[in-house]
Amino acid sequence: MSSLFTKNRLIGLAIAVMVCAADQYIKWLVRVPLELREKGVIELIPFFDLRWTQNFGVSLGMFEATSVEMRWILVLVTALIAVVVAIWMMREKAMGDILGLALILGGALGNIYDRYTWGYVIDYADLHIGEFRPFLIFNVADAAITIGVLIILARSFFLRDSEEDTPKDAEAASPETN
């Protein structure tokens, strides 16, 4: 059991908890003290606003929950995905992979909590250039998930090959194999 909770995995779990907590804290700030729901939009700087959005779907607003049953199906499906990510993270050894998975897990937990509590995910970060919006309105959880996925993809495309090549090269150069 102690090999399950290595230092890197415990750090990963702590990162997931911190991401979820930060996400929920900022959502509380926009909901309660800033009253973003009532105001609709708070213009901060020319290219970034806080804009109240209720996302009833999942990634990119797909699979929108149009009924109570669909809401609970989305909660269940996303919770199952979070469990798979948590298991995957607890099997990883490399801190880079654990970091990416922790960001994904923390973000997923933040959005699952919203969907469970409110029936939708609260989105508020509106990055834009004039009327052009290169991204959908998002939140900390969405950003963490995106960054986590990019870390996992980058590591799988760029680092796995070099890590796999290293032992072979080391064996070939080893005097014991010659």
PDB file of C-alpha atoms in Angstrom, residues 46-168:
ATOM      1  CA  PRO A  46      -9.701  45.588 -23.402  1.00  0.00           C
ATOM      2  CA  PHE A  47      -9.204  41.885 -24.202  1.00  0.00           C
ATOM      3  CA  PHE A  48     -10.490  40.137 -21.060  1.00  0.00           C
ATOM      4  CA  ASP A  49     -13.891  40.317 -19.361  1.00  0.00           C
ATOM      5  CA  LEU A  50     -15.743  38.357 -16.745  1.00  0.00           C
ATOM      6  CA  ARG A  51     -18.935  37.134 -18.419  1.00  0.00           C
ATOM      7  CA  TRP A  52     -21.506  34.906 -16.697  1.00  0.00           C
ATOM      8  CA  THR A  53     -22.162  31.734 -18.657  1.00  0.00           C
ATOM      9  CA  GLN A  54     -23.996  28.594 -17.635  1.00  0.00           C
ATOM     10  CA  ASN A  55     -22.572  25.632 -19.535  1.00  0.00           C
ATOM     11  CA  PHE A  56     -25.077  22.773 -19.599  1.00  0.00           C
ATOM     12  CA  GLY A  57     -22.838  20.655 -21.831  1.00  0.00           C
ATOM     13  CA  VAL A  58     -19.360  19.201 -21.582  1.00  0.00           C
ATOM     14  CA  SER A  59     -16.268  20.150 -23.605  1.00  0.00           C
ATOM     15  CA  LEU A  60     -17.025  22.925 -26.073  1.00  0.00           C
ATOM     16  CA  GLY A  61     -20.674  22.848 -24.981  1.00  0.00           C
ATOM     17  CA  MET A  62     -21.225  19.446 -26.629  1.00  0.00           C
ATOM     18  CA  PHE A  63     -23.708  16.908 -25.239  1.00  0.00           C
ATOM     19  CA  GLU A  64     -25.877  19.553 -23.629  1.00  0.00           C
ATOM     20  CA  ALA A  65     -28.033  18.282 -20.779  1.00  0.00           C
ATOM     21  CA  THR A  66     -31.560  19.270 -21.761  1.00  0.00           C
ATOM     22  CA  SER A  67     -33.282  17.328 -18.976  1.00  0.00           C
ATOM     23  CA  VAL A  68     -32.720  16.338 -15.364  1.00  0.00           C
ATOM     24  CA  GLU A  69     -31.903  12.799 -16.508  1.00  0.00           C
ATOM     25  CA  MET A  70     -29.252  14.068 -18.932  1.00  0.00           C
ATOM     26  CA  ARG A  71     -27.742  16.218 -16.153  1.00  0.00           C
ATOM     27  CA  TRP A  72     -27.252  13.175 -13.931  1.00  0.00           C
ATOM     28  CA  ILE A  73     -25.941  11.094 -16.818  1.00  0.00           C
ATOM     29  CA  LEU A  74     -23.311  13.798 -17.454  1.00  0.00           C
ATOM     30  CA  VAL A  75     -22.429  13.859 -13.749  1.00  0.00           C
ATOM     31  CA  LEU A  76     -22.045  10.068 -13.784  1.00  0.00           C
ATOM     32  CA  VAL A  77     -20.046   9.916 -17.022  1.00  0.00           C
ATOM     33  CA  THR A  78     -17.692  12.723 -16.009  1.00  0.00           C
ATOM     34  CA  ALA A  79     -17.273  11.170 -12.548  1.00  0.00           C
ATOM     35  CA  LEU A  80     -16.340   7.853 -14.170  1.00  0.00           C
ATOM     36  CA  ILE A  81     -13.805   9.649 -16.351  1.00  0.00           C
ATOM     37  CA  ALA A  82     -12.383  11.339 -13.232  1.00  0.00           C
ATOM     38  CA  VAL A  83     -12.044   7.924 -11.551  1.00  0.00           C
ATOM     39  CA  VAL A  84     -10.178   6.582 -14.591  1.00  0.00           C
ATOM     40  CA  VAL A  85      -7.847   9.619 -14.539  1.00  0.00           C
ATOM     41  CA  ALA A  86      -7.262   9.156 -10.782  1.00  0.00           C
ATOM     42  CA  ILE A  87      -6.407   5.465 -11.254  1.00  0.00           C
ATOM     43  CA  TRP A  88      -4.125   6.333 -14.171  1.00  0.00           C
ATOM     44  CA  MET A  89      -2.393   8.988 -12.049  1.00  0.00           C
ATOM     45  CA  MET A  90      -1.900   6.530  -9.175  1.00  0.00           C
ATOM     46  CA  ARG A  91      -0.200   4.099 -11.572  1.00  0.00           C
ATOM     47  CA  GLU A  92       2.207   6.654 -13.041  1.00  0.00           C
ATOM     48  CA  LYS A  93       5.708   7.166 -11.708  1.00  0.00           C
ATOM     49  CA  ALA A  94       7.019  10.155 -13.692  1.00  0.00           C
ATOM     50  CA  MET A  95       6.208  13.505 -12.118  1.00  0.00           C
ATOM     51  CA  GLY A  96       5.498  15.074 -15.524  1.00  0.00           C
ATOM     52  CA  ASP A  97       2.729  12.582 -16.246  1.00  0.00           C
ATOM     53  CA  ILE A  98       1.405  12.858 -12.697  1.00  0.00           C
ATOM     54  CA  LEU A  99       1.316  16.665 -13.007  1.00  0.00           C
ATOM     55  CA  GLY A 100      -0.698  16.551 -16.233  1.00  0.00           C
ATOM     56  CA  LEU A 101      -3.134  14.010 -14.813  1.00  0.00           C
ATOM     57  CA  ALA A 102      -3.452  15.973 -11.543  1.00  0.00           C
ATOM     58  CA  LEU A 103      -4.440  19.100 -13.484  1.00  0.00           C
ATOM     59  CA  ILE A 104      -7.014  17.112 -15.445  1.00  0.00           C
ATOM     60  CA  LEU A 105      -8.371  15.471 -12.286  1.00  0.00           C
ATOM     61  CA  GLY A 106      -8.592  18.742 -10.319  1.00  0.00           C
ATOM     62  CA  GLY A 107     -10.341  20.494 -13.196  1.00  0.00           C
ATOM     63  CA  ALA A 108     -12.745  17.608 -13.693  1.00  0.00           C
ATOM     64  CA  LEU A 109     -13.633  17.580  -9.996  1.00  0.00           C
ATOM     65  CA  GLY A 110     -14.302  21.334 -10.038  1.00  0.00           C
ATOM     66  CA  ASN A 111     -16.657  21.053 -12.997  1.00  0.00           C
ATOM     67  CA  ILE A 112     -18.337  17.909 -11.627  1.00  0.00           C
ATOM     68  CA  TYR A 113     -19.041  19.766  -8.388  1.00  0.00           C
ATOM     69  CA  ASP A 114     -20.707  22.583 -10.351  1.00  0.00           C
ATOM     70  CA  ARG A 115     -22.824  20.223 -12.411  1.00  0.00           C
ATOM     71  CA  TYR A 116     -23.855  18.306  -9.274  1.00  0.00           C
ATOM     72  CA  THR A 117     -24.622  21.467  -7.280  1.00  0.00           C
ATOM     73  CA  TRP A 118     -26.050  23.858  -9.864  1.00  0.00           C
ATOM     74  CA  GLY A 119     -26.977  21.648 -12.809  1.00  0.00           C
ATOM     75  CA  TYR A 120     -24.484  23.480 -15.033  1.00  0.00           C
ATOM     76  CA  VAL A 121     -20.835  24.502 -15.049  1.00  0.00           C
ATOM     77  CA  ILE A 122     -20.109  28.140 -14.268  1.00  0.00           C
ATOM     78  CA  ASP A 123     -17.899  29.714 -16.929  1.00  0.00           C
ATOM     79  CA  TYR A 124     -16.748  33.320 -16.674  1.00  0.00           C
ATOM     80  CA  ALA A 125     -13.349  33.993 -18.309  1.00  0.00           C
ATOM     81  CA  ASP A 126     -13.868  35.741 -21.637  1.00  0.00           C
ATOM     82  CA  LEU A 127     -10.653  36.282 -23.592  1.00  0.00           C
ATOM     83  CA  HIS A 128     -11.328  38.244 -26.773  1.00  0.00           C
ATOM     84  CA  ILE A 129      -9.902  40.580 -29.378  1.00  0.00           C
ATOM     85  CA  GLY A 130     -12.708  43.007 -30.094  1.00  0.00           C
ATOM     86  CA  GLU A 131     -15.633  40.781 -31.013  1.00  0.00           C
ATOM     87  CA  PHE A 132     -13.352  37.877 -32.003  1.00  0.00           C
ATOM     88  CA  ARG A 133     -13.201  35.153 -29.367  1.00  0.00           C
ATOM     89  CA  PRO A 134     -10.430  32.614 -30.017  1.00  0.00           C
ATOM     90  CA  PHE A 135     -11.695  30.533 -27.068  1.00  0.00           C
ATOM     91  CA  LEU A 136     -15.065  29.763 -25.606  1.00  0.00           C
ATOM     92  CA  ILE A 137     -15.799  31.370 -22.256  1.00  0.00           C
ATOM     93  CA  PHE A 138     -14.015  29.178 -19.703  1.00  0.00           C
ATOM     94  CA  ASN A 139     -13.035  28.786 -16.032  1.00  0.00           C
ATOM     95  CA  VAL A 140      -9.991  27.687 -14.010  1.00  0.00           C
ATOM     96  CA  ALA A 141     -11.072  24.029 -14.215  1.00  0.00           C
ATOM     97  CA  ASP A 142     -11.269  24.184 -18.019  1.00  0.00           C
ATOM     98  CA  ALA A 143      -7.835  25.823 -18.209  1.00  0.00           C
ATOM     99  CA  ALA A 144      -6.340  23.168 -15.894  1.00  0.00           C
ATOM    100  CA  ILE A 145      -7.849  20.350 -17.964  1.00  0.00           C
ATOM    101  CA  THR A 146      -6.518  21.878 -21.187  1.00  0.00           C
ATOM    102  CA  ILE A 147      -3.019  22.407 -19.771  1.00  0.00           C
ATOM    103  CA  GLY A 148      -3.036  18.872 -18.310  1.00  0.00           C
ATOM    104  CA  VAL A 149      -4.012  17.340 -21.653  1.00  0.00           C
ATOM    105  CA  LEU A 150      -1.298  19.357 -23.419  1.00  0.00           C
ATOM    106  CA  ILE A 151       1.302  18.131 -20.907  1.00  0.00           C
ATOM    107  CA  ILE A 152       0.236  14.497 -21.401  1.00  0.00           C
ATOM    108  CA  LEU A 153       0.261  14.883 -25.201  1.00  0.00           C
ATOM    109  CA  ALA A 154       3.631  16.645 -25.252  1.00  0.00           C
ATOM    110  CA  ARG A 155       5.182  14.020 -23.003  1.00  0.00           C
ATOM    111  CA  SER A 156       3.737  11.173 -25.041  1.00  0.00           C
ATOM    112  CA  PHE A 157       4.883  12.646 -28.371  1.00  0.00           C
ATOM    113  CA  PHE A 158       8.263  14.059 -27.398  1.00  0.00           C
ATOM    114  CA  LEU A 159       9.565  12.372 -24.269  1.00  0.00           C
ATOM    115  CA  ARG A 160       8.464   8.750 -24.466  1.00  0.00           C
ATOM    116  CA  ASP A 161      10.587   8.013 -27.547  1.00  0.00           C
ATOM    117  CA  SER A 162      13.722   9.517 -26.035  1.00  0.00           C
ATOM    118  CA  GLU A 163      13.123   7.721 -22.711  1.00  0.00           C
ATOM    119  CA  GLU A 164      12.638   4.407 -24.518  1.00  0.00           C
ATOM    120  CA  ASP A 165      15.756   4.958 -26.650  1.00  0.00           C
ATOM    121  CA  THR A 166      17.988   5.759 -23.681  1.00  0.00           C
ATOM    122  CA  PRO A 167      18.115   2.250 -22.123  1.00  0.00           C
ATOM    123  CA  LYS A 168      18.857   0.648 -25.501  1.00  0.00           C
TER     124      LYS A 168
END
